[in-house]
Short mmCIF file of C-alpha atoms in Angstrom, two decimals:
data_model
loop_
_atom_site.label_atom_id
_atom_site.label_comp_id
_atom_site.label_asym_id
_atom_site.label_seq_id
_atom_site.Cartn_x
_atom_site.Cartn_y
_atom_site.Cartn_z
CA UNK A 196 -3.78 15.72 -17.74
CA UNK A 197 -2.57 18.86 -15.92
CA UNK A 198 0.07 20.92 -17.75
CA UNK A 199 3.70 20.10 -17.08
CA UNK A 200 5.44 22.19 -14.41
CA UNK A 201 7.56 24.99 -15.87
CA UNK A 202 11.28 25.66 -15.62
CA UNK A 203 12.04 29.25 -16.65
CA UNK A 204 15.53 30.26 -17.81
CA UNK A 205 16.47 33.95 -18.01
CA UNK A 206 19.60 35.40 -19.64
CA UNK A 207 20.29 38.46 -21.82
CA UNK A 208 22.94 36.59 -23.84
CA UNK A 209 21.11 34.58 -26.55
CA UNK A 210 23.89 32.03 -26.94
CA UNK A 211 23.92 31.22 -23.21
CA UNK A 212 20.11 31.22 -23.01
CA UNK A 213 19.81 28.82 -25.95
CA UNK A 214 22.47 26.54 -24.50
CA UNK A 215 20.69 26.32 -21.13
CA UNK A 216 17.37 25.64 -22.83
CA UNK A 217 18.92 22.97 -25.06
CA UNK A 218 20.57 21.13 -22.17
CA UNK A 219 17.46 21.22 -19.98
CA UNK A 220 15.18 20.07 -22.81
CA UNK A 221 17.40 17.10 -23.55
CA UNK A 222 17.47 16.12 -19.88
CA UNK A 223 13.93 16.95 -18.68
CA UNK A 224 11.67 17.21 -21.72
CA UNK A 225 9.33 14.42 -20.62
CA UNK A 226 8.56 15.90 -17.20
CA UNK A 227 8.88 19.68 -17.47
CA UNK A 228 8.15 22.50 -19.89
CA UNK A 229 11.17 24.75 -20.52
CA UNK A 230 10.43 28.45 -21.09
CA UNK A 231 13.11 31.07 -21.80
CA UNK A 232 13.18 34.85 -21.46
CA UNK A 233 15.79 37.37 -22.58
CA UNK A 234 15.41 39.82 -19.70
CA UNK A 235 14.14 40.04 -16.15
CA UNK A 236 11.19 42.22 -17.13
CA UNK A 237 10.12 39.81 -19.87
CA UNK A 238 10.43 36.92 -17.44
CA UNK A 239 8.30 38.68 -14.79
CA UNK A 240 5.55 39.33 -17.32
CA UNK A 241 5.66 35.67 -18.39
CA UNK A 242 5.55 34.51 -14.77
CA UNK A 243 2.45 36.63 -14.10
CA UNK A 244 0.68 35.16 -17.15
CA UNK A 245 1.58 31.63 -16.06
CA UNK A 246 0.16 32.38 -12.61
CA UNK A 247 -3.09 33.65 -14.13
CA UNK A 248 -3.42 30.37 -16.05
CA UNK A 249 -2.70 28.33 -12.90
CA UNK A 250 0.55 26.86 -14.22
CA UNK A 251 3.09 25.55 -11.74
CA UNK A 252 6.65 26.91 -11.93
CA UNK A 253 9.21 24.53 -10.46
CA UNK A 254 12.41 26.51 -10.98
CA UNK A 255 13.87 29.84 -12.06
CA UNK A 256 17.37 29.49 -13.57
CA UNK A 257 18.61 33.05 -13.94
CA UNK A 258 21.80 34.86 -14.96
CA UNK A 259 22.99 37.33 -12.31
CA UNK A 260 24.59 39.97 -14.55
CA UNK A 261 21.85 41.41 -16.80
CA UNK A 262 21.18 45.05 -17.76
CA UNK A 263 18.25 46.92 -16.16
CA UNK A 264 17.49 44.09 -13.71
CA UNK A 265 20.00 41.70 -12.15
CA UNK A 266 19.20 38.07 -11.51
CA UNK A 267 18.93 38.73 -7.77
CA UNK A 268 16.52 41.63 -8.36
CA UNK A 269 14.39 39.44 -10.63
CA UNK A 270 14.24 36.62 -8.09
CA UNK A 271 13.20 39.06 -5.35
CA UNK A 272 10.09 39.90 -7.40
CA UNK A 273 9.52 36.44 -8.87
CA UNK A 274 9.33 34.73 -5.47
CA UNK A 275 6.30 36.88 -4.63
CA UNK A 276 4.55 35.25 -7.62
CA UNK A 277 5.90 31.73 -7.13
CA UNK A 278 7.24 31.50 -3.55
CA UNK A 279 7.87 27.75 -3.71
CA UNK A 280 9.80 27.68 -7.00
CA UNK A 281 13.46 26.73 -6.68
CA UNK A 282 15.82 29.63 -7.38
CA UNK A 283 19.21 29.16 -9.09
CA UNK A 284 21.69 31.84 -10.21
CA UNK A 285 24.14 31.48 -13.09
CA UNK A 286 27.21 33.50 -12.15
CA UNK A 287 30.69 34.36 -13.26
CA UNK A 288 33.44 33.86 -10.70
CA UNK A 289 33.42 37.61 -9.93
CA UNK A 290 29.74 37.42 -8.92
CA UNK A 291 30.03 34.75 -6.24
CA UNK A 292 29.83 37.25 -3.36
CA UNK A 293 26.52 38.54 -4.73
CA UNK A 294 25.29 34.97 -5.09
CA UNK A 295 26.18 34.10 -1.50
CA UNK A 296 24.47 37.28 -0.23
CA UNK A 297 21.34 36.37 -2.17
CA UNK A 298 20.97 33.17 -0.13
CA UNK A 299 19.69 35.39 2.68
CA UNK A 300 18.28 38.20 0.53
CA UNK A 301 16.05 36.19 -1.80
CA UNK A 302 16.22 32.63 -0.42
CA UNK A 303 18.52 31.44 -3.21
CA UNK A 304 18.71 27.65 -3.38
CA UNK A 305 21.90 27.30 -5.41
CA UNK A 306 24.33 29.13 -7.66
CA UNK A 307 26.23 27.71 -10.64
CA UNK A 308 29.47 29.04 -12.07
CA UNK A 309 29.61 29.49 -15.85
CA UNK A 310 30.46 27.54 -17.89
CA UNK A 311 28.66 24.45 -16.58
CA UNK A 312 30.26 21.97 -19.00
CA UNK A 313 29.93 19.08 -18.87
CA UNK A 314 26.24 19.44 -17.92
CA UNK A 315 26.06 15.81 -16.83
CA UNK A 316 28.42 16.68 -13.97
CA UNK A 317 27.87 20.36 -13.23
CA UNK A 318 24.26 21.11 -14.19
CA UNK A 319 22.01 18.07 -14.17
CA UNK A 320 22.81 16.76 -10.65
CA UNK A 321 22.06 20.18 -9.13
CA UNK A 322 18.87 20.62 -11.14
CA UNK A 323 17.66 17.09 -10.38
CA UNK A 324 18.27 17.49 -6.66
CA UNK A 325 16.39 20.79 -6.46
CA UNK A 326 13.51 19.49 -8.55
CA UNK A 327 13.24 16.46 -6.26
CA UNK A 328 12.92 18.87 -3.33
CA UNK A 329 10.28 20.87 -5.18
CA UNK A 330 8.32 17.77 -6.13
CA UNK A 331 8.36 16.60 -2.48
CA UNK A 332 6.40 19.71 -1.50
CA UNK A 333 4.47 20.32 -4.72
CA UNK A 334 0.70 20.16 -4.38
CA UNK A 335 -0.98 19.87 -7.81
CA UNK A 336 -4.73 19.85 -8.27
CA UNK A 337 -5.57 17.48 -5.47
CA UNK A 338 -6.88 13.98 -6.05
CA UNK A 339 -5.37 12.11 -3.14
CA UNK A 340 -5.91 11.32 0.52
CA UNK A 341 -8.30 13.56 2.45
CA UNK A 342 -8.39 13.82 6.23
CA UNK A 343 -11.54 15.18 7.86
CA UNK A 344 -11.54 16.02 11.53
CA UNK A 345 -11.49 18.57 14.30
CA UNK A 346 -8.48 20.87 14.56
CA UNK A 347 -8.33 20.37 18.34
CA UNK A 348 -8.84 16.60 18.31
CA UNK A 349 -5.77 14.65 19.53
CA UNK A 350 -6.71 11.79 17.21
CA UNK A 351 -6.88 14.14 14.22
CA UNK A 352 -3.49 15.59 15.11
CA UNK A 353 -1.98 12.10 15.36
CA UNK A 354 -3.25 11.17 11.89
CA UNK A 355 -1.97 14.40 10.32
CA UNK A 356 1.36 14.13 12.08
CA UNK A 357 1.88 10.52 10.98
CA UNK A 358 1.10 11.26 7.33
CA UNK A 359 3.20 14.43 7.31
CA UNK A 360 6.26 12.88 8.94
CA UNK A 361 6.09 9.94 6.53
CA UNK A 362 5.80 12.48 3.69
CA UNK A 363 2.43 11.26 2.46
CA UNK A 364 0.51 14.14 0.77
CA UNK A 365 -3.02 14.73 2.02
CA UNK A 366 -5.66 17.44 2.13
CA UNK A 367 -6.96 18.55 5.52
CA UNK A 368 -10.67 19.37 5.82
CA UNK A 369 -11.75 20.86 9.14
CA UNK A 370 -15.21 20.03 10.41
CA UNK A 371 -15.67 23.72 11.21
CA UNK A 372 -15.44 24.47 7.48
CA UNK A 373 -18.96 23.49 6.46
CA UNK A 374 -18.42 24.43 2.82
CA UNK A 375 -15.36 22.21 2.45
CA UNK A 376 -16.79 19.18 4.23
CA UNK A 377 -20.48 19.31 3.31
CA UNK A 378 -20.48 16.87 0.39
CA UNK A 379 -18.17 14.39 2.10
CA UNK A 380 -19.85 14.40 5.50
CA UNK A 381 -23.36 14.20 4.07
CA UNK A 382 -22.41 11.08 2.15
CA UNK A 383 -21.35 9.27 5.32
CA UNK A 384 -23.69 8.35 8.16
CA UNK A 385 -22.77 7.57 11.77
CA UNK A 386 -19.11 8.30 11.07
CA UNK A 387 -16.47 8.69 13.78
CA UNK A 388 -13.87 11.37 13.22
CA UNK A 389 -11.16 11.74 12.14
CA UNK A 390 -11.92 9.95 8.91
CA UNK A 391 -9.33 9.30 6.20
CA UNK A 392 -10.67 8.96 2.65
CA UNK A 393 -8.43 7.42 0.00
CA UNK A 394 -8.42 8.02 -3.77
CA UNK A 395 -10.11 4.68 -4.42
CA UNK A 396 -13.08 5.75 -2.28
CA UNK A 397 -12.24 3.55 0.71
CA UNK A 398 -12.05 5.13 4.16
CA UNK A 399 -10.74 4.56 7.66
CA UNK A 400 -12.37 5.97 10.79
CA UNK A 401 -10.12 6.96 13.72
CA UNK A 402 -7.31 4.86 12.23
CA UNK A 403 -4.24 3.69 14.11
CA UNK A 404 -0.80 4.36 12.66
CA UNK A 405 -0.52 0.67 11.81
CA UNK A 406 -3.80 0.77 9.85
CA UNK A 407 -2.66 3.86 7.97
CA UNK A 408 0.72 2.30 7.24
CA UNK A 409 -0.87 -0.82 5.79
CA UNK A 410 -3.20 1.24 3.61
CA UNK A 411 -0.56 3.59 2.21
CA UNK A 412 1.93 0.81 1.58
CA UNK A 413 4.62 1.32 4.22
CA UNK A 414 6.70 -1.75 5.05
CA UNK A 415 5.92 -3.04 8.54
CA UNK A 416 7.16 -6.64 8.23
CA UNK A 417 10.76 -7.73 7.68
CA UNK A 418 11.58 -9.70 4.55
CA UNK A 419 13.98 -12.01 6.38
CA UNK A 420 14.23 -13.58 9.86
CA UNK A 421 17.97 -12.78 10.12
CA UNK A 422 20.11 -9.70 9.41
CA UNK A 423 23.76 -8.85 9.79
CA UNK A 424 22.71 -5.58 11.40
CA UNK A 425 19.49 -4.34 12.97
CA UNK A 426 19.23 -0.62 13.66
CA UNK A 427 16.67 0.42 16.27
CA UNK A 428 15.66 3.99 15.42
CA UNK A 429 15.45 5.89 12.15
CA UNK A 430 16.77 9.32 13.12
CA UNK A 431 19.96 10.83 11.62
CA UNK A 432 22.21 8.36 13.47
CA UNK A 433 20.17 5.31 12.44
CA UNK A 434 19.82 6.45 8.84
CA UNK A 435 23.55 7.18 8.54
CA UNK A 436 24.33 3.75 9.97
CA UNK A 437 21.99 2.13 7.44
CA UNK A 438 23.58 3.94 4.50
CA UNK A 439 27.12 2.97 5.48
CA UNK A 440 26.28 -0.59 6.51
CA UNK A 441 24.19 -1.41 3.44
CA UNK A 442 26.72 0.22 1.10
CA UNK A 443 29.38 -2.12 2.53
CA UNK A 444 27.27 -5.20 1.91
CA UNK A 445 25.80 -5.81 5.36
CA UNK A 446 22.22 -7.07 5.31
CA UNK A 447 20.56 -4.22 7.17
CA UNK A 448 17.14 -3.28 8.50
CA UNK A 449 15.97 -0.15 10.35
CA UNK A 450 13.11 -0.41 12.83
CA UNK A 451 11.41 2.96 13.38
CA UNK A 452 8.58 3.61 15.82
CA UNK A 453 6.84 6.46 13.98
CA UNK A 454 8.60 8.04 10.99
CA UNK A 455 12.17 8.37 9.68
CA UNK A 456 14.06 11.46 10.73
CA UNK A 457 13.48 11.38 14.48
CA UNK A 458 13.24 14.75 16.23
CA UNK A 459 15.46 16.23 13.53
CA UNK A 460 12.83 15.21 10.98
CA UNK A 461 10.40 17.70 12.49
CA UNK A 462 12.83 20.62 12.20
CA UNK A 463 11.63 23.35 9.85
CA UNK A 464 15.17 24.23 8.79
CA UNK A 465 18.66 22.99 9.63
CA UNK A 466 21.06 25.73 8.60
CA UNK A 467 24.39 24.51 9.98
CA UNK A 468 24.59 21.10 8.30
CA UNK A 469 27.67 20.74 6.11
CA UNK A 470 27.10 21.12 2.38
CA UNK A 471 23.75 22.93 2.49
CA UNK A 472 24.49 26.69 2.62
CA UNK A 473 20.82 27.57 2.17
CA UNK A 474 19.79 25.04 4.83
CA UNK A 475 17.38 22.16 4.48
CA UNK A 476 14.36 20.97 6.40
CA UNK A 477 14.47 17.93 8.62
CA UNK A 478 11.94 16.18 6.40
CA UNK A 479 14.12 16.78 3.34
CA UNK A 480 17.14 15.36 5.14
CA UNK A 481 15.15 12.30 6.16
CA UNK A 482 13.76 11.80 2.65
CA UNK A 483 17.21 11.95 1.08
CA UNK A 484 18.70 9.60 3.66
CA UNK A 485 15.89 7.03 3.31
CA UNK A 486 16.25 7.03 -0.48
CA UNK A 487 20.01 6.60 -0.13
CA UNK A 488 19.71 3.73 2.35
CA UNK A 489 17.12 1.94 0.21
CA UNK A 490 19.24 2.39 -2.87
CA UNK A 491 21.92 0.26 -1.17
CA UNK A 492 19.38 -2.37 -0.14
CA UNK A 493 18.54 -1.46 3.47
CA UNK A 494 14.99 -2.13 4.66
CA UNK A 495 12.93 0.32 6.71
CA UNK A 496 10.10 -0.97 8.92
CA UNK A 497 7.69 1.73 10.10
CA UNK A 498 5.69 2.06 12.23
CA UNK A 499 7.36 -0.75 14.11
CA UNK A 500 9.05 -1.00 17.48
CA UNK A 501 11.45 -3.26 19.39
CA UNK A 502 9.98 -4.23 22.77
CA UNK A 503 12.61 -6.64 24.12
CA UNK A 504 15.92 -8.32 23.35
CA UNK A 505 17.46 -11.68 24.22
CA UNK A 506 20.93 -13.09 23.53
CA UNK A 507 22.10 -16.58 22.65
CA UNK A 508 25.84 -16.89 22.08
CA UNK A 509 26.68 -14.27 19.42
CA UNK A 510 23.11 -13.96 18.20
CA UNK A 511 20.68 -11.30 19.34
CA UNK A 512 16.94 -11.80 19.00
CA UNK A 513 14.64 -8.79 18.96
CA UNK A 514 10.95 -9.06 19.68
CA UNK A 515 8.80 -6.49 17.90
CA UNK A 516 5.57 -4.85 19.02
CA UNK A 517 3.45 -7.03 16.70
CA UNK A 518 4.91 -10.23 18.23
CA UNK A 519 7.29 -11.04 15.37
CA UNK A 520 11.00 -11.63 15.95
CA UNK A 521 14.26 -10.82 14.18
CA UNK A 522 17.74 -12.16 14.81
CA UNK A 523 21.04 -10.49 14.03
CA UNK A 524 24.78 -10.48 14.62
CA UNK A 525 24.97 -6.78 15.43
CA UNK A 526 22.63 -4.15 16.86
CA UNK A 527 22.85 -0.36 16.77
CA UNK A 528 20.60 1.46 19.22
CA UNK A 529 19.73 4.86 17.77
CA UNK A 530 16.30 5.39 19.33
CA UNK A 531 17.03 9.00 20.29
CA UNK A 532 15.16 10.93 22.92
CA UNK A 533 11.67 12.26 23.47
CA UNK A 534 10.70 15.61 24.95
CA UNK A 535 10.18 15.52 28.69
CA UNK A 536 6.55 15.64 29.78
CA UNK A 537 5.84 18.72 31.84
CA UNK A 538 3.53 18.84 34.81
CA UNK A 539 1.13 21.72 35.24
CA UNK A 540 -2.66 21.83 35.65
CA UNK A 541 -4.35 21.45 32.26
CA UNK A 542 -1.28 20.30 30.32
CA UNK A 543 -2.05 16.60 30.15
CA UNK A 544 -5.76 17.11 29.46
CA UNK A 545 -5.11 19.45 26.51
CA UNK A 546 -2.18 17.60 24.93
CA UNK A 547 -3.11 17.23 21.27
CA UNK A 548 -5.80 19.90 21.66
CA UNK A 549 -3.55 22.94 21.34
CA UNK A 550 -0.68 21.62 23.49
CA UNK A 551 2.00 19.80 21.51
CA UNK A 552 5.41 18.29 22.24
CA UNK A 553 7.83 19.27 19.50
CA UNK A 554 7.37 21.25 16.31
CA UNK A 555 3.96 19.85 15.21
CA UNK A 556 4.43 21.33 11.73
CA UNK A 557 0.94 20.22 10.76
CA UNK A 558 -0.48 22.97 12.97
CA UNK A 559 1.43 25.86 11.39
CA UNK A 560 -1.26 26.90 8.90
CA UNK A 561 -3.97 26.59 11.55
CA UNK A 562 -2.43 29.18 13.89
CA UNK A 563 -2.21 31.87 11.20
CA UNK A 564 -2.76 35.31 12.72
CA UNK A 565 -2.93 34.02 16.31
CA UNK A 566 -0.63 34.15 19.35
CA UNK A 567 1.27 31.01 20.33
CA UNK A 568 3.76 30.14 23.06
CA UNK A 569 6.81 27.88 23.05
CA UNK A 570 8.69 26.39 26.00
CA UNK A 571 12.42 25.83 25.55
CA UNK A 572 15.66 27.58 24.74
CA UNK A 573 17.67 25.09 22.66
CA UNK A 574 18.11 24.90 18.88
CA UNK A 575 14.93 22.91 18.29
CA UNK A 576 12.88 25.61 20.01
CA UNK A 577 14.65 28.35 18.06
CA UNK A 578 14.04 26.64 14.73
CA UNK A 579 10.41 26.09 15.67
CA UNK A 580 9.95 29.73 16.68
CA UNK A 581 11.34 30.98 13.38
CA UNK A 582 9.10 28.65 11.42
CA UNK A 583 5.91 29.49 13.30
CA UNK A 584 6.68 33.23 13.14
CA UNK A 585 5.83 33.04 9.42
CA UNK A 586 2.24 32.13 10.33
CA UNK A 587 1.41 33.31 13.85
CA UNK A 588 0.73 36.92 14.77
CA UNK A 589 3.14 36.53 17.65
CA UNK A 590 5.43 33.80 18.99
CA UNK A 591 6.41 34.02 22.67
CA UNK A 592 9.35 31.87 23.78
CA UNK A 593 9.35 30.94 27.47
CA UNK A 594 12.84 30.26 28.86
CA UNK A 595 13.61 29.27 32.45
CA UNK A 596 17.18 30.60 32.29
CA UNK A 597 18.64 34.08 31.97
CA UNK A 598 19.68 33.87 28.31
CA UNK A 599 19.81 31.69 25.21
CA UNK A 600 23.59 31.72 24.93
CA UNK A 601 24.25 28.47 26.79
CA UNK A 602 21.83 26.30 24.82
CA UNK A 603 21.28 27.83 21.36
CA UNK A 604 23.55 28.40 18.36
CA UNK A 605 24.59 31.99 17.72
CA UNK A 606 23.07 32.13 14.24
CA UNK A 607 19.66 31.18 15.63
CA UNK A 608 19.87 33.76 18.42
CA UNK A 609 20.65 36.44 15.83
CA UNK A 610 17.74 35.36 13.62
CA UNK A 611 15.33 35.37 16.56
CA UNK A 612 16.51 38.83 17.67
CA UNK A 613 15.90 40.16 14.15
CA UNK A 614 12.38 38.69 13.88
CA UNK A 615 9.87 41.30 14.98
CA UNK A 616 7.03 38.99 15.98
CA UNK A 617 9.13 36.73 18.25
CA UNK A 618 9.29 37.72 21.92
CA UNK A 619 11.57 35.93 24.39
CA UNK A 620 10.60 35.89 28.08
CA UNK A 621 13.39 34.76 30.37
CA UNK A 622 12.95 33.22 33.83
CA UNK A 623 9.33 32.43 32.97
CA UNK A 624 7.38 29.18 33.23
CA UNK A 625 3.85 27.90 32.66
CA UNK A 626 1.84 27.45 35.85
CA UNK A 627 -1.50 26.41 34.29
CA UNK A 628 -3.14 25.79 30.93
CA UNK A 629 -6.78 26.80 30.61
CA UNK A 630 -9.47 25.49 28.26
CA UNK A 631 -12.30 23.00 27.96
CA UNK A 632 -11.97 21.05 24.71
CA UNK A 633 -9.08 23.18 23.42
CA UNK A 634 -6.40 25.50 24.73
CA UNK A 635 -7.65 29.00 25.46
CA UNK A 636 -5.12 30.70 27.72
CA UNK A 637 -2.01 30.26 29.87
CA UNK A 638 -1.03 31.42 33.32
CA UNK A 639 2.65 32.37 33.35
CA UNK A 640 4.90 32.81 36.37
CA UNK A 641 7.70 35.39 36.36
CA UNK A 642 10.31 33.86 38.63
CA UNK A 643 12.03 37.20 39.30
CA UNK A 644 8.94 39.05 40.55
CA UNK A 645 7.09 35.86 41.66
CA UNK A 646 3.96 37.21 39.96
CA UNK A 647 1.56 35.49 37.58
CA UNK A 648 -0.28 36.76 34.53
CA UNK A 649 -2.80 35.15 32.17
CA UNK A 650 -2.51 35.35 28.37
CA UNK A 651 -4.76 34.16 25.55
CA UNK A 652 -3.08 31.41 23.52
CA UNK A 653 -3.92 29.48 20.36
CA UNK A 654 -1.19 26.93 20.96
CA UNK A 655 1.59 25.81 23.28
CA UNK A 656 4.60 23.95 21.83
CA UNK A 657 7.02 22.26 24.24
CA UNK A 658 10.71 21.73 23.40
CA UNK A 659 12.30 20.93 26.73
CA UNK A 660 14.16 18.06 28.32
CA UNK A 661 15.40 14.83 26.82
CA UNK A 662 14.18 11.41 27.94
CA UNK A 663 16.17 8.57 26.28
CA UNK A 664 14.13 5.80 24.71
CA UNK A 665 15.81 2.86 26.43
CA UNK A 666 12.97 1.22 28.38
CA UNK A 667 12.91 -1.80 26.06
CA UNK A 668 16.55 -2.58 26.81
CA UNK A 669 15.68 -3.19 30.48
CA UNK A 670 18.85 -4.43 32.19
CA UNK A 671 20.56 -5.60 29.00
CA UNK A 672 22.91 -2.59 28.69
CA UNK A 673 24.49 -0.24 31.22
CA UNK A 674 23.08 3.28 31.40
CA UNK A 675 23.90 6.41 33.38
CA UNK A 676 21.62 7.78 36.07
CA UNK A 677 19.39 9.45 33.47
CA UNK A 678 18.93 6.40 31.24
CA UNK A 679 21.48 7.32 28.55
CA UNK A 680 23.52 4.36 27.28
CA UNK A 681 27.16 4.04 28.35
CA UNK A 682 29.58 3.10 25.58
CA UNK A 683 33.26 2.56 24.86
CA UNK A 684 35.67 4.08 27.35
CA UNK A 685 32.86 5.01 29.76
CA UNK A 686 32.35 1.27 30.40
CA UNK A 687 35.89 0.75 31.66
CA UNK A 688 36.55 4.10 33.35
CA UNK A 689 35.31 2.56 36.61
CA UNK A 690 38.35 0.81 38.27
CA UNK A 691 36.10 -2.10 39.23
CA UNK A 692 35.01 -2.51 35.59
CA UNK A 693 31.59 -3.58 36.76
CA UNK A 694 30.10 -2.85 33.32
CA UNK A 695 32.59 -4.82 31.21
CA UNK A 696 34.07 -8.25 31.82
CA UNK A 697 35.59 -9.35 28.50
CA UNK A 698 39.35 -9.66 28.02
CA UNK A 699 39.34 -7.10 25.20
CA UNK A 700 38.39 -3.44 25.59
CA UNK A 701 34.99 -2.39 24.22
CA UNK A 702 35.03 -1.09 20.68
CA UNK A 703 34.22 2.54 20.02
CA UNK A 704 30.48 3.16 20.76
CA UNK A 705 30.01 -0.46 21.91
CA UNK A 706 27.62 -0.92 24.83
CA UNK A 707 28.02 -3.31 27.76
CA UNK A 708 26.32 -5.93 25.57
CA UNK A 709 29.05 -7.08 23.13
CA UNK A 710 28.01 -6.51 19.55
CA UNK A 711 25.42 -3.89 20.48
CA UNK A 712 26.37 -0.27 19.79
CA UNK A 713 24.71 3.07 20.57
CA UNK A 714 24.72 6.22 18.43
CA UNK A 715 23.08 9.62 18.53
CA UNK A 716 21.17 11.32 21.31
CA UNK A 717 20.41 8.09 23.17
CA UNK A 718 24.10 7.69 24.00
CA UNK A 719 25.72 9.14 27.12
CA UNK A 720 28.00 12.02 26.10
CA UNK A 721 26.62 12.49 22.58
CA UNK A 722 26.91 15.85 20.86
CA UNK A 723 23.15 16.45 20.48
CA UNK A 724 23.57 17.77 16.92
CA UNK A 725 22.49 16.29 13.59
CA UNK A 726 26.05 16.27 12.26
CA UNK A 727 27.44 14.44 15.31
CA UNK A 728 24.59 11.91 15.18
CA UNK A 729 25.38 11.18 11.54
CA UNK A 730 29.05 10.76 12.42
CA UNK A 731 28.26 8.41 15.29
CA UNK A 732 25.98 6.30 13.12
CA UNK A 733 28.72 5.71 10.56
CA UNK A 734 31.33 5.19 13.30
CA UNK A 735 29.16 2.53 14.92
CA UNK A 736 29.18 0.60 11.65
CA UNK A 737 32.99 0.72 11.56
CA UNK A 738 33.05 -0.71 15.09
CA UNK A 739 30.54 -3.34 14.00
CA UNK A 740 33.08 -4.56 11.44
CA UNK A 741 35.69 -4.82 14.21
CA UNK A 742 33.23 -6.88 16.25
CA UNK A 743 32.53 -9.25 13.35
CA UNK A 744 36.26 -9.64 12.70
CA UNK A 745 36.80 -10.45 16.38
CA UNK A 746 34.20 -13.22 16.08
CA UNK A 747 35.82 -14.50 12.89
CA UNK A 748 32.68 -13.78 10.85
#
């Protein structure tokens, strides 16, 4: 068995140090090894020895006010040894300004005010939450799923993206790395790549998402033919709706096409979401929300998709992509949007082979030291640029407009301006993508000078436009001219009321189909932020209750 991950506590006051160690041992002794140190220098020496012995450190819990080396100074050096360890400061009230500053200075994850009594309320919930985050990204000596393929293969990218977005750990082995793949490839004859090898020795060649889901144990079939509420889409709006509906006793199921989290789930870091001063990744937000929804009894079907809907009296019947059907009283459409497909020579042919729509976090390590380009000027593009700047030699953002001010949050603009290897080119667009089996270069057009120039590129990431996912609704609900769903007051703002013919007014977020609601980016007039999507998801559930009351159910 591998050694237990380590939690290191550091404090120059023996009584405090012993108390922290005692509380953590009582709470975590079966899963973690607790190590204490009486000074920052002693702790750094211990951390170096642990690193030499290949021990994992999950958390540093450090007092801020220590002689010779403060907690913040220690963490600045310790994160170079263990960059993924969670970092927590113990502070007195007078030190809170230093703790808040250290969020940016050393990537602090949390600070705790002393004393932390009772630990069951003030210490353990914080520690458990941070350790859950660490465990979600922890990669011990690997004995799990392996994916072997070509970096520039669209099929390989689809497999990696599906596993990553569903938070299934795997090890990537590139066919170009002969040393890494020799033993595996030699053992398999006439294989088609990508190939996914599972711990039990079984394998899938060029698997579909459905085949992968069945193998890794995702739920794709509903447990019941009828639900109080069906939620189409598992982004922030859909997940929030599931949490609130299931917690109130509604029998609830989410149907998600690819992976929970939606576009927000691919975000490297969301820094303006309430309650997370250090920010959190989209995948972490999705993981927490899924666990919360399941805790209350909601089901999540993925990968699964609604393809059509029919209505009989107050009952709605949804047909799924596999031919199965579900019925329900209420429906919340939270299918979100997809990035708009661009048209330029070479784009379609090289999609998945260096050209990607969205963040494509699976490609970050593979572009290390190379130049990449990104199209878009909204928050998703800014978050992606900051993330990829940690790996790429240079990130070039291509923006059609004159500035970022109209479409991007101020904090992101400031971060991008301060990042040396991010360049922003305004009034610039891609005219052509060049390459045979993979992207090699781009031709860019400067709209001011009307001149073109060609640049070498290891990747092109597209974050532009928003196409609502409403095709499956056909003519069942009223939409605006761009396909976004009309709800509530927008249905009756037309004097002719051609979208609404009931005696009562539509409930908040209700669509033109009574009992069907829309929330999040798919809705006309939505806020296009994670926080507003979460609010709309919970609001839609409140309106769902009004609808059920109106029916006498």
